[in-house]
Tab-separated table of C-alpha atoms and ligand atoms in Angstrom:
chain	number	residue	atom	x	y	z
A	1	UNK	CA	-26.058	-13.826	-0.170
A	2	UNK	CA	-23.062	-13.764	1.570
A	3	UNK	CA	-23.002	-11.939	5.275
A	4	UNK	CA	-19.796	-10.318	7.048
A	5	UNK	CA	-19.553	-9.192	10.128
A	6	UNK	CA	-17.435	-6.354	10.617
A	7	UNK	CA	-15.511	-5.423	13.725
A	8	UNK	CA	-14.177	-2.298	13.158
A	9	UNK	CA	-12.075	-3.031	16.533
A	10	UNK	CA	-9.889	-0.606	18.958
A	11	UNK	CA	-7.298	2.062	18.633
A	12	UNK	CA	-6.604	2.406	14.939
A	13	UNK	CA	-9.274	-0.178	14.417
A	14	UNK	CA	-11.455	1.864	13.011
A	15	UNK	CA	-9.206	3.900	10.884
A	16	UNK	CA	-8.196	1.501	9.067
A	17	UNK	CA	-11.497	-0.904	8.718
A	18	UNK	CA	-12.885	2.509	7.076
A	19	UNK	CA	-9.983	2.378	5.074
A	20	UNK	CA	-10.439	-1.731	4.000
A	21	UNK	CA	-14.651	-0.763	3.643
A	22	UNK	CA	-13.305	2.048	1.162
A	23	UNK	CA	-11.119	-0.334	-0.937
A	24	UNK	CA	-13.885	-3.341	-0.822
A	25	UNK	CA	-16.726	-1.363	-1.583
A	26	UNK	CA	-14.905	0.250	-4.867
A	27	UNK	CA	-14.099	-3.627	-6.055
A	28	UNK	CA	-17.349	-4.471	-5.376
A	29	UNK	CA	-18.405	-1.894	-8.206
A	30	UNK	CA	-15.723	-2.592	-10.311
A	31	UNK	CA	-16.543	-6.280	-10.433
A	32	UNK	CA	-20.583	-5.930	-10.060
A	33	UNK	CA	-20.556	-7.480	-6.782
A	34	UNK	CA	-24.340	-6.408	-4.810
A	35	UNK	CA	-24.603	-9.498	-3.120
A	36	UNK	CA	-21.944	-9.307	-0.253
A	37	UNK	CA	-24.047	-8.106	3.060
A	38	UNK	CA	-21.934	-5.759	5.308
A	39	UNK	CA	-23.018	-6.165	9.270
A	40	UNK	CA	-20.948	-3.736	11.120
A	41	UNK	CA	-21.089	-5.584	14.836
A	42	UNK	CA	-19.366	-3.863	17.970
A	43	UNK	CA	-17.167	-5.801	19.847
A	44	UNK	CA	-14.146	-4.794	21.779
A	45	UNK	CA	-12.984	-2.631	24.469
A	46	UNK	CA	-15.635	-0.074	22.967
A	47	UNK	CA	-18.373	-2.437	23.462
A	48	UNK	CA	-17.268	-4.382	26.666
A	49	UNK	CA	-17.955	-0.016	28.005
A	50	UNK	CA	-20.983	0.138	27.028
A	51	UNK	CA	-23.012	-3.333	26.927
A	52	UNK	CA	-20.739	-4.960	29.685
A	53	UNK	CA	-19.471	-7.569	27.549
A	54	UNK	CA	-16.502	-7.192	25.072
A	55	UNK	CA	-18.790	-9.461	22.729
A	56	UNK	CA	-22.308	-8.170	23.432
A	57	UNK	CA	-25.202	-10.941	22.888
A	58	UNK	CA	-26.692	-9.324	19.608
A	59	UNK	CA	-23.202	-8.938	18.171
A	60	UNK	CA	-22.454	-12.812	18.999
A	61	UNK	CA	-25.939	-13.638	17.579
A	62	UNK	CA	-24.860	-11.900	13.739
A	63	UNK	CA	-21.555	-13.408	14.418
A	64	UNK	CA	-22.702	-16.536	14.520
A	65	UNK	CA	-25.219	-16.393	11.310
A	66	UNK	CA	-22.110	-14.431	9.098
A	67	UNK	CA	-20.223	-16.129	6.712
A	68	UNK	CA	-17.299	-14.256	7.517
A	69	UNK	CA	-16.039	-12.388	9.937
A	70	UNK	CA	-13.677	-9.024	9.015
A	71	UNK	CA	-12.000	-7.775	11.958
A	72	UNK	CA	-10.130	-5.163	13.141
A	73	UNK	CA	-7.462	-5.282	16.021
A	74	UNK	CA	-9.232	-5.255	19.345
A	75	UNK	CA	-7.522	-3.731	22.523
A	76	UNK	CA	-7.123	-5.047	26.060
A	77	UNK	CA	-9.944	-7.460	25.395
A	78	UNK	CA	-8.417	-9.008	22.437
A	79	UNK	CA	-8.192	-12.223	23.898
A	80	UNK	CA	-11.977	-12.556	24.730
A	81	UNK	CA	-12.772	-11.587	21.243
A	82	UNK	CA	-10.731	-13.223	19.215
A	83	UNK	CA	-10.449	-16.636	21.556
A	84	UNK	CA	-14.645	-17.227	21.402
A	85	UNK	CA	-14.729	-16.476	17.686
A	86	UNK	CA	-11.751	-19.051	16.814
A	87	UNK	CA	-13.336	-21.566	19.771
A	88	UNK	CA	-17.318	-20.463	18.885
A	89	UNK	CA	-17.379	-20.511	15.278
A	90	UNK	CA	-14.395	-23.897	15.023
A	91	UNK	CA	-12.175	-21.847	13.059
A	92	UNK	CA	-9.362	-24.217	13.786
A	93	UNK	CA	-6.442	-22.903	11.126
A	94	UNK	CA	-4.722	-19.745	12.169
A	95	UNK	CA	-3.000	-19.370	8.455
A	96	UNK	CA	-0.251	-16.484	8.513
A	97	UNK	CA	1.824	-16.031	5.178
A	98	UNK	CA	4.816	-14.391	5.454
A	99	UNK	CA	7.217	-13.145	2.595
A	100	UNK	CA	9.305	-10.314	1.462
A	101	UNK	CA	6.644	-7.958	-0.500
A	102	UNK	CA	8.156	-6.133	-3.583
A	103	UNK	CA	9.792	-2.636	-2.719
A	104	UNK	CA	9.165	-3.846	1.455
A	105	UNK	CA	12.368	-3.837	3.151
A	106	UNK	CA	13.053	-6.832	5.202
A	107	UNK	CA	15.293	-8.246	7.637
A	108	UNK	CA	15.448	-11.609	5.352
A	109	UNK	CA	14.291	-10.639	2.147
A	110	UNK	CA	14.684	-14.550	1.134
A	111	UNK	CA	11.771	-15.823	3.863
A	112	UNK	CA	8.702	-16.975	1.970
A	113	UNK	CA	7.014	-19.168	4.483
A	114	UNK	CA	3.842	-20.042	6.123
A	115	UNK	CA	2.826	-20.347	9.546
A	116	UNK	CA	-0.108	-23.082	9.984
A	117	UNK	CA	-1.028	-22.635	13.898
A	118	UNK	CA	-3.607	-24.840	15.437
A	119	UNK	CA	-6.151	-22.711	16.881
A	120	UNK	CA	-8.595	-23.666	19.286
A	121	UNK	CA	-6.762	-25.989	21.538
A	122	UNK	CA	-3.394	-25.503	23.492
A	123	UNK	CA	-2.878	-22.962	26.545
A	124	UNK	CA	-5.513	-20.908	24.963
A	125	UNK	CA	-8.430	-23.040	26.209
A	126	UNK	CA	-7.956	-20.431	29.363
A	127	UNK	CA	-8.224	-23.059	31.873
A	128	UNK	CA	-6.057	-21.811	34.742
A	129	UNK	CA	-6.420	-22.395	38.616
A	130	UNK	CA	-4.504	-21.185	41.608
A	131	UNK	CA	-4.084	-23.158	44.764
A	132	UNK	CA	-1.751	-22.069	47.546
A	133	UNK	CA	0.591	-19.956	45.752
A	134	UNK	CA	0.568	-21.869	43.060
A	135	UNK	CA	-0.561	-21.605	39.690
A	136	UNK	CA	-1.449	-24.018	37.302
A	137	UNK	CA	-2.034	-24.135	33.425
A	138	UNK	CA	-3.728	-26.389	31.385
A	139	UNK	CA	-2.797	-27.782	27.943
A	140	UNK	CA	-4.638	-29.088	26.040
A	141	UNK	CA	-3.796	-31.400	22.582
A	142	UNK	CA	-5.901	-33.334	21.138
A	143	UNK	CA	-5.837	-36.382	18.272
A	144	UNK	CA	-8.848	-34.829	16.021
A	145	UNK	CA	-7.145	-30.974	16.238
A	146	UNK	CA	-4.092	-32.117	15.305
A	147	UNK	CA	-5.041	-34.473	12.559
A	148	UNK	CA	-7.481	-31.589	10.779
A	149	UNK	CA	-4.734	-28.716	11.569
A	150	UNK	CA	-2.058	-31.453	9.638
A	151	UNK	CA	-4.985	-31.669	6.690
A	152	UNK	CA	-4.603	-28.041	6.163
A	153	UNK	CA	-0.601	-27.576	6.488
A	154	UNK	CA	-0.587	-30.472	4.344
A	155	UNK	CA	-2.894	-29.372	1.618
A	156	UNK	CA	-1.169	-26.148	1.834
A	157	UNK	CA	2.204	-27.482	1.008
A	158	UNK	CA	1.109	-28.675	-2.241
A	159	UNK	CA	0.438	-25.845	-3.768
A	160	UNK	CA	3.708	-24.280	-2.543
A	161	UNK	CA	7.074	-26.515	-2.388
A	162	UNK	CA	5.760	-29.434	-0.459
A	163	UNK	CA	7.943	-29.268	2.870
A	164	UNK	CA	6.464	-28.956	6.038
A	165	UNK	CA	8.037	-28.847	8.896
A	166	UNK	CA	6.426	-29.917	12.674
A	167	UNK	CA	7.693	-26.903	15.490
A	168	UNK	CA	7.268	-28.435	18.897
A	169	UNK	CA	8.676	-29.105	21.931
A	170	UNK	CA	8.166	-33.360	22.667
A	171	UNK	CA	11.598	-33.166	24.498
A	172	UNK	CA	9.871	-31.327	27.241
A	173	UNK	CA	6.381	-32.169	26.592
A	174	UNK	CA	6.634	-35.825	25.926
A	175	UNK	CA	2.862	-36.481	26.327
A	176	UNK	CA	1.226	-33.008	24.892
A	177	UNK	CA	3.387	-32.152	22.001
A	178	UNK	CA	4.511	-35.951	21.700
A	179	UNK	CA	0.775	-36.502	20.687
A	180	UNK	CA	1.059	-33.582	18.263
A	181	UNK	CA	3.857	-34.942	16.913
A	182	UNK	CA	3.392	-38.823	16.116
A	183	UNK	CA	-0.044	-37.355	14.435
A	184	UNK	CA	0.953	-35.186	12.051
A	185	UNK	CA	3.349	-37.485	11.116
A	186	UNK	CA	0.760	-40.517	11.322
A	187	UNK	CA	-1.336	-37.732	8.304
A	188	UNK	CA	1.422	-37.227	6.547
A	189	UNK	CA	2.316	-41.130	6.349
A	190	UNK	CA	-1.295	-42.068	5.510
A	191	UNK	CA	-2.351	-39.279	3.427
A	192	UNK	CA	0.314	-37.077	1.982
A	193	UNK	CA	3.306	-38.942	1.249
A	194	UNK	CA	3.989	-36.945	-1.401
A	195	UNK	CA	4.821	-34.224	1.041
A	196	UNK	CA	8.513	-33.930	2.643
A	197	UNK	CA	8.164	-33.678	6.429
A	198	UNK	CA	11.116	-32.518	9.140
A	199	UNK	CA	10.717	-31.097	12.312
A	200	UNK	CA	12.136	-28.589	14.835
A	201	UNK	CA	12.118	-28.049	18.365
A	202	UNK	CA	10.443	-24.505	18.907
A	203	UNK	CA	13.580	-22.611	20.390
A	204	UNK	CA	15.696	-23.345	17.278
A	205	UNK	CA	12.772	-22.315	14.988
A	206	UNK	CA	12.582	-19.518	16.721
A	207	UNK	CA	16.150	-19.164	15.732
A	208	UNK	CA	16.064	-20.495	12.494
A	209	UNK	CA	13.278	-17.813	11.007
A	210	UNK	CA	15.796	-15.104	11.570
A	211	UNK	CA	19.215	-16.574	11.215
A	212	UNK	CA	17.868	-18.949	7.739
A	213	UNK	CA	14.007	-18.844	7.059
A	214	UNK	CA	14.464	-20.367	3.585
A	215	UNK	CA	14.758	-23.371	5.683
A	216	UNK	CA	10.784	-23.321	6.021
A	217	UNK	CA	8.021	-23.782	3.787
A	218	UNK	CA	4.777	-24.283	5.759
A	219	UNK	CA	5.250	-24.887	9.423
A	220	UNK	CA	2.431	-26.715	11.162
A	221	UNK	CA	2.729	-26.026	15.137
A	222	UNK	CA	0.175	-25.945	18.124
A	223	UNK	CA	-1.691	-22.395	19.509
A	224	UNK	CA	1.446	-20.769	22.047
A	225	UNK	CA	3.917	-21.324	19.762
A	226	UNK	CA	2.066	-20.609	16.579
A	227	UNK	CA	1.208	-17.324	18.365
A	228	UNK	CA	4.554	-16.349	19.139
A	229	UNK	CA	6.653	-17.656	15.758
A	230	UNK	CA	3.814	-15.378	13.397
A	231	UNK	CA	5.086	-12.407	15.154
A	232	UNK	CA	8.227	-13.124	14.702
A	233	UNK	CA	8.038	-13.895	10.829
A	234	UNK	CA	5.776	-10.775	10.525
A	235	UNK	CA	8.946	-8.558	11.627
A	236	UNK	CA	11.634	-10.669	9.708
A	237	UNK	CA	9.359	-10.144	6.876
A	238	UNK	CA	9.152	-6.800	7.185
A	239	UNK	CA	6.404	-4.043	8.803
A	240	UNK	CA	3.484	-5.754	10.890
A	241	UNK	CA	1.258	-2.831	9.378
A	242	UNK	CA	1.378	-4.966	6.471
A	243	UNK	CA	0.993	-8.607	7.587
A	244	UNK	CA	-2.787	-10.284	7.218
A	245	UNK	CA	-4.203	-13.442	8.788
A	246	UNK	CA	-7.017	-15.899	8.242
A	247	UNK	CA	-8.660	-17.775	10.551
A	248	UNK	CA	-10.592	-20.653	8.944
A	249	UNK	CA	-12.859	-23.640	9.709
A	250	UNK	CA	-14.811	-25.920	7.431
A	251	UNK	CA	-17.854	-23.674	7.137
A	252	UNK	CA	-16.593	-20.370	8.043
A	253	UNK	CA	-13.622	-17.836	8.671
A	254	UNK	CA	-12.408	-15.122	9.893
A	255	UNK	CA	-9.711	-12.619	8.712
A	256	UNK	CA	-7.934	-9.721	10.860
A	257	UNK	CA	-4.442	-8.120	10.759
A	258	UNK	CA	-1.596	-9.434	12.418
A	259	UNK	CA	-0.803	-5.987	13.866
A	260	UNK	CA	-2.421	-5.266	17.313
A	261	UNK	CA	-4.614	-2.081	18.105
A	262	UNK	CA	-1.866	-0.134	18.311
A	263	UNK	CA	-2.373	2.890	20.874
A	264	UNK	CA	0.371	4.800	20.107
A	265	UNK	CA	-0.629	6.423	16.692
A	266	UNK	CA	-4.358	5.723	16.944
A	267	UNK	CA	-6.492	8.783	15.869
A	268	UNK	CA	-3.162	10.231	14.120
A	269	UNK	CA	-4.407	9.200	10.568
A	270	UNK	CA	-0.780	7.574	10.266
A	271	UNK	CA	-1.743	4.344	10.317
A	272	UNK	CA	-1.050	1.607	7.880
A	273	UNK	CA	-4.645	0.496	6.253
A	274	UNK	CA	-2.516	-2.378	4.001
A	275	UNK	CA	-2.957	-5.216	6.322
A	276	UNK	CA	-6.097	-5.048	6.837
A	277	UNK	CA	-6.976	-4.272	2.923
A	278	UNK	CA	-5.274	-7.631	2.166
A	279	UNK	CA	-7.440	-8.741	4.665
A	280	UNK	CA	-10.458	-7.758	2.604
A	281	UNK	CA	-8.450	-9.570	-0.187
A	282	UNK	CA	-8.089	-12.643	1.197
A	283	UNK	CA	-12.039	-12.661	2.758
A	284	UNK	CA	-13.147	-12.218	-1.388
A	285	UNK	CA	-10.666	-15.399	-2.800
A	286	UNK	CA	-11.768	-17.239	0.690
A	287	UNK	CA	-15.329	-16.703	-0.675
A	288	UNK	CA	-15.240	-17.227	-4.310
A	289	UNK	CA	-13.581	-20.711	-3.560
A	290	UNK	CA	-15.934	-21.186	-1.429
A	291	UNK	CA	-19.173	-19.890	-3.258
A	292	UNK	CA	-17.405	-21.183	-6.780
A	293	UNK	CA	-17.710	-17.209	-7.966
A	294	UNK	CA	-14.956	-16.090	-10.435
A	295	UNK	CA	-15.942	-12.344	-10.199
A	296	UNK	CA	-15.137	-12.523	-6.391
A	297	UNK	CA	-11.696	-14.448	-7.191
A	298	UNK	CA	-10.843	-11.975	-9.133
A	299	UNK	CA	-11.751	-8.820	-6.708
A	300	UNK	CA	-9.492	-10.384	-4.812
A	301	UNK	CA	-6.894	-10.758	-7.258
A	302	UNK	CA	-7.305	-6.787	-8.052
A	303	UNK	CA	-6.921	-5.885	-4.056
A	304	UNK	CA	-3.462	-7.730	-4.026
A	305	UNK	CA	-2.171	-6.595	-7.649
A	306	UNK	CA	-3.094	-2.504	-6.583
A	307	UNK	CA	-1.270	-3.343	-3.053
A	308	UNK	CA	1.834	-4.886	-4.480
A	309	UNK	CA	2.072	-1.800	-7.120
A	310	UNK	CA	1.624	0.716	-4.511
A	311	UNK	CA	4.514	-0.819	-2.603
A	312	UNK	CA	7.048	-1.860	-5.295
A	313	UNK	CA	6.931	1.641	-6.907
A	314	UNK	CA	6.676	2.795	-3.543
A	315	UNK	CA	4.010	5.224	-4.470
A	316	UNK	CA	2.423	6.594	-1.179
A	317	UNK	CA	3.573	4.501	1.906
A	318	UNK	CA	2.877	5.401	5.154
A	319	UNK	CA	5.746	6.503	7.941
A	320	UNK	CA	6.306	2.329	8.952
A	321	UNK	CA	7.069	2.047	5.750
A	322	UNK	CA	9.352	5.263	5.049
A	323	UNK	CA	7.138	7.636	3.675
A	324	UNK	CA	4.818	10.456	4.862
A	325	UNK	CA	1.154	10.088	3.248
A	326	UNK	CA	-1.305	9.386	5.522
A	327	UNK	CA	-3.543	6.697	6.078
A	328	UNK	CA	-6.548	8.034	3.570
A	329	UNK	CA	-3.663	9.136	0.830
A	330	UNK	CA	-2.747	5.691	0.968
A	331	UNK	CA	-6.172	4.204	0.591
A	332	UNK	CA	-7.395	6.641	-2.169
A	333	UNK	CA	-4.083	5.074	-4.265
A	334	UNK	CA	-5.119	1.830	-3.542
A	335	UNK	CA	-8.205	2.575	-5.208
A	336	UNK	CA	-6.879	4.220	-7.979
A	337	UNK	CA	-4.548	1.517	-8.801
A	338	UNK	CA	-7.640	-1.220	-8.935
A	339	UNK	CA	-8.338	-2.596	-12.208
B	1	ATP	P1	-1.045	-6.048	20.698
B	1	ATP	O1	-0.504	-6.011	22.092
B	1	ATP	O2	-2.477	-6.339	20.628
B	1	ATP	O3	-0.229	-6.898	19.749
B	1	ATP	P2	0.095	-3.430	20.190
B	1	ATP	O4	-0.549	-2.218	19.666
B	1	ATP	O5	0.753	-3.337	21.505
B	1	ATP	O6	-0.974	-4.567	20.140
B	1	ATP	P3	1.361	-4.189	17.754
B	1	ATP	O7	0.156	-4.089	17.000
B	1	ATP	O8	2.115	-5.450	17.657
B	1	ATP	O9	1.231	-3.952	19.289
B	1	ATP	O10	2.202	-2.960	17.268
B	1	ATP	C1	3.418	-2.546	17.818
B	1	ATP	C2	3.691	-1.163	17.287
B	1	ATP	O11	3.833	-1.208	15.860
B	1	ATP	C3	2.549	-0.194	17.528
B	1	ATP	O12	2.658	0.384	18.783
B	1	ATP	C4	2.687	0.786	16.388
B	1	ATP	O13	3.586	1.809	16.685
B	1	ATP	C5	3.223	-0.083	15.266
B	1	ATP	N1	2.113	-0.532	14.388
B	1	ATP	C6	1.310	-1.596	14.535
B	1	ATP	N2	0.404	-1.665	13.563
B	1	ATP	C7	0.625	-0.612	12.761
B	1	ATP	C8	-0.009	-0.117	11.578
B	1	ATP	N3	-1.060	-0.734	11.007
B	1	ATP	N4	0.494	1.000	11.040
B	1	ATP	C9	1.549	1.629	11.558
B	1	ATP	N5	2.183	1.230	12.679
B	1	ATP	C10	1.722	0.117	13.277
């Protein structure tokens, strides 16, 4: 049986977790899922008030026995949530699609690229001193994470057009992102030489995802830069209240919106519930690979066909995307349109 734990999260967190529960639990019916366990855990600014801790023990103790883990966006302790779920549960691929959706108006309609960020290693292993006025920062790349994290970009570029390209910066960072470097090309030598490989120095990436993205197919890169390049694609690709990410290790994963708790518009009923449904998406193909369970596969497959509808004939859309329905009017379509 299956076990997620749900973080509903901060700001619009919740709004729009309700929404993805709504969506999810009619598939489930649909395709005569019973099986999938729902553990709603808090975590996040909400729980870091009232237990102390933004992950409180019994929520890390379900965390760690789920199969999955759905969450929400997560406020100003974000990084404490997110950083010992991707460290504590190995979920070392940070995999961010990013592409034009039908009826979705974009900066660069042509980009259709994936971002395949290395996740548990980097600046992000929050080791930082101060001596004397000075700070200091350390990075941290490793052989093994940057062999498996090359697996994944690799295996990913098979199914797609079979480019990958390595983002770093070994000009600067001879040793760090040098390593990084030589090994995914030492992968792609040994393992995958079916697989074109270039590179780019992160700056003109940066540069390149807005001025040419069709450049790209999958780009493999390490934590910091990974981190900052999704963002970017998310825009050039169109709203971020529509952008999902998965977060996935051998035995488990974990799947959230790109989109941040947002603040502004929380408790406004405005907000966009589509990245997060995707979300929900993605967690049901993640598991019926997984699991080897067709009916799951193709839950998943029914999320992402009513989403892509609702967009193209631009049916209800929120006010990010244009239109004025609201965040349940939206949601109630989504179910409508499942088959
Ligand atoms: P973080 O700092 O964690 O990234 P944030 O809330 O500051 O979070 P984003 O999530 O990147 O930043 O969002 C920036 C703005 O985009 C928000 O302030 C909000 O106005 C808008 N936005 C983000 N997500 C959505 C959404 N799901 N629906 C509608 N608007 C959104």
């Amino acid at each position: 049986m299956p076990r997620v734990a749900v973080i509903e999260g901060d700001g619009i967190g919740p709004e729009v977790t309700r929404a993805a529960l709504k969506v999810l639990g009619k598939v489930c019916t649909i395709y005569n899922i019973g099986d999938l366990e729902l553990v709603k855990v808090p975590a996040g600014d909400s729980a870091y008030k009232t237990y102390g801790k933004a992950i409180p023990d019994e929520s890390w103790k379900i965390i760690q026995t789920s199969d999955v883990v759905l969450k929400g966006p997560v406020g100003e302790t974000a990084g404490e949530v997110v950083v010992k779920i991707r460290r504590g549960l190995d979920l070392y691929a940070n995999i961010r699609p990013s592409r034009c959706l039908p009826g979705i108006e974009c900066l660069r309609p042509e980009i259709d690229l994936v971002v395949v960020r290395e996740n548990t290693e980097d600046v992000y292993v929050r080791a930082e001193y101060l001596h004397n006025d000075i700070a200091i920062a350390l990075r941290v790349i490793s052989r093994r994470a940057s062999e498996r994290i090359a697996r994944v970009a690799f295996r990913i570029a098979r199914k797609r057009k079979r480019r990958v390209t390595i983002v770093h910066k070994a000009n600067v960072m001879t040793i760090t992102d040098g390593l990084f470097r030589d090994t995914v090309r030492q992968v792609r030598d040994r393992e995958f030489p079916d697989i074109e490989l270039d590179e780019a120095y992160i700056d003109a990436a940066a540069m390149d995802i807005v001025r040419r993205p069709s450049r790209f197919d999958v780009i493999v890169t390490t934590n910091l830069f990974g981190d900052i390049l999704t963002d970017l694609a998310a825009y050039v690709s169109g709203s971020i209240g529509i952008a999902a990410s998965a977060n996935i290790g051998d035995e488990k994963a974990m799947f959230e919106p790109v989109h941040g708790a947002a603040f502004d518009i929380a408790g406004k009923g405005i907000a966009n519930p589509i990245a997060m449904i995707l979300c929900t998406s993605w967690m049901l193909k993640w598991l019926g690979e997984k699991l080897n369970r067709g009916s799951y596969l193709k839950a998943g497959e029914s999320i992402e066909n009513a989403v892509y509808r609702l967009l193209s004939e631009r049916r209800k859309l929120t006010p990010d995307l244009g239109g004025s329905a609201t965040t349940e009017e939206v949601t109630e379509e989504i179910c409508n349109l499942l088959t």
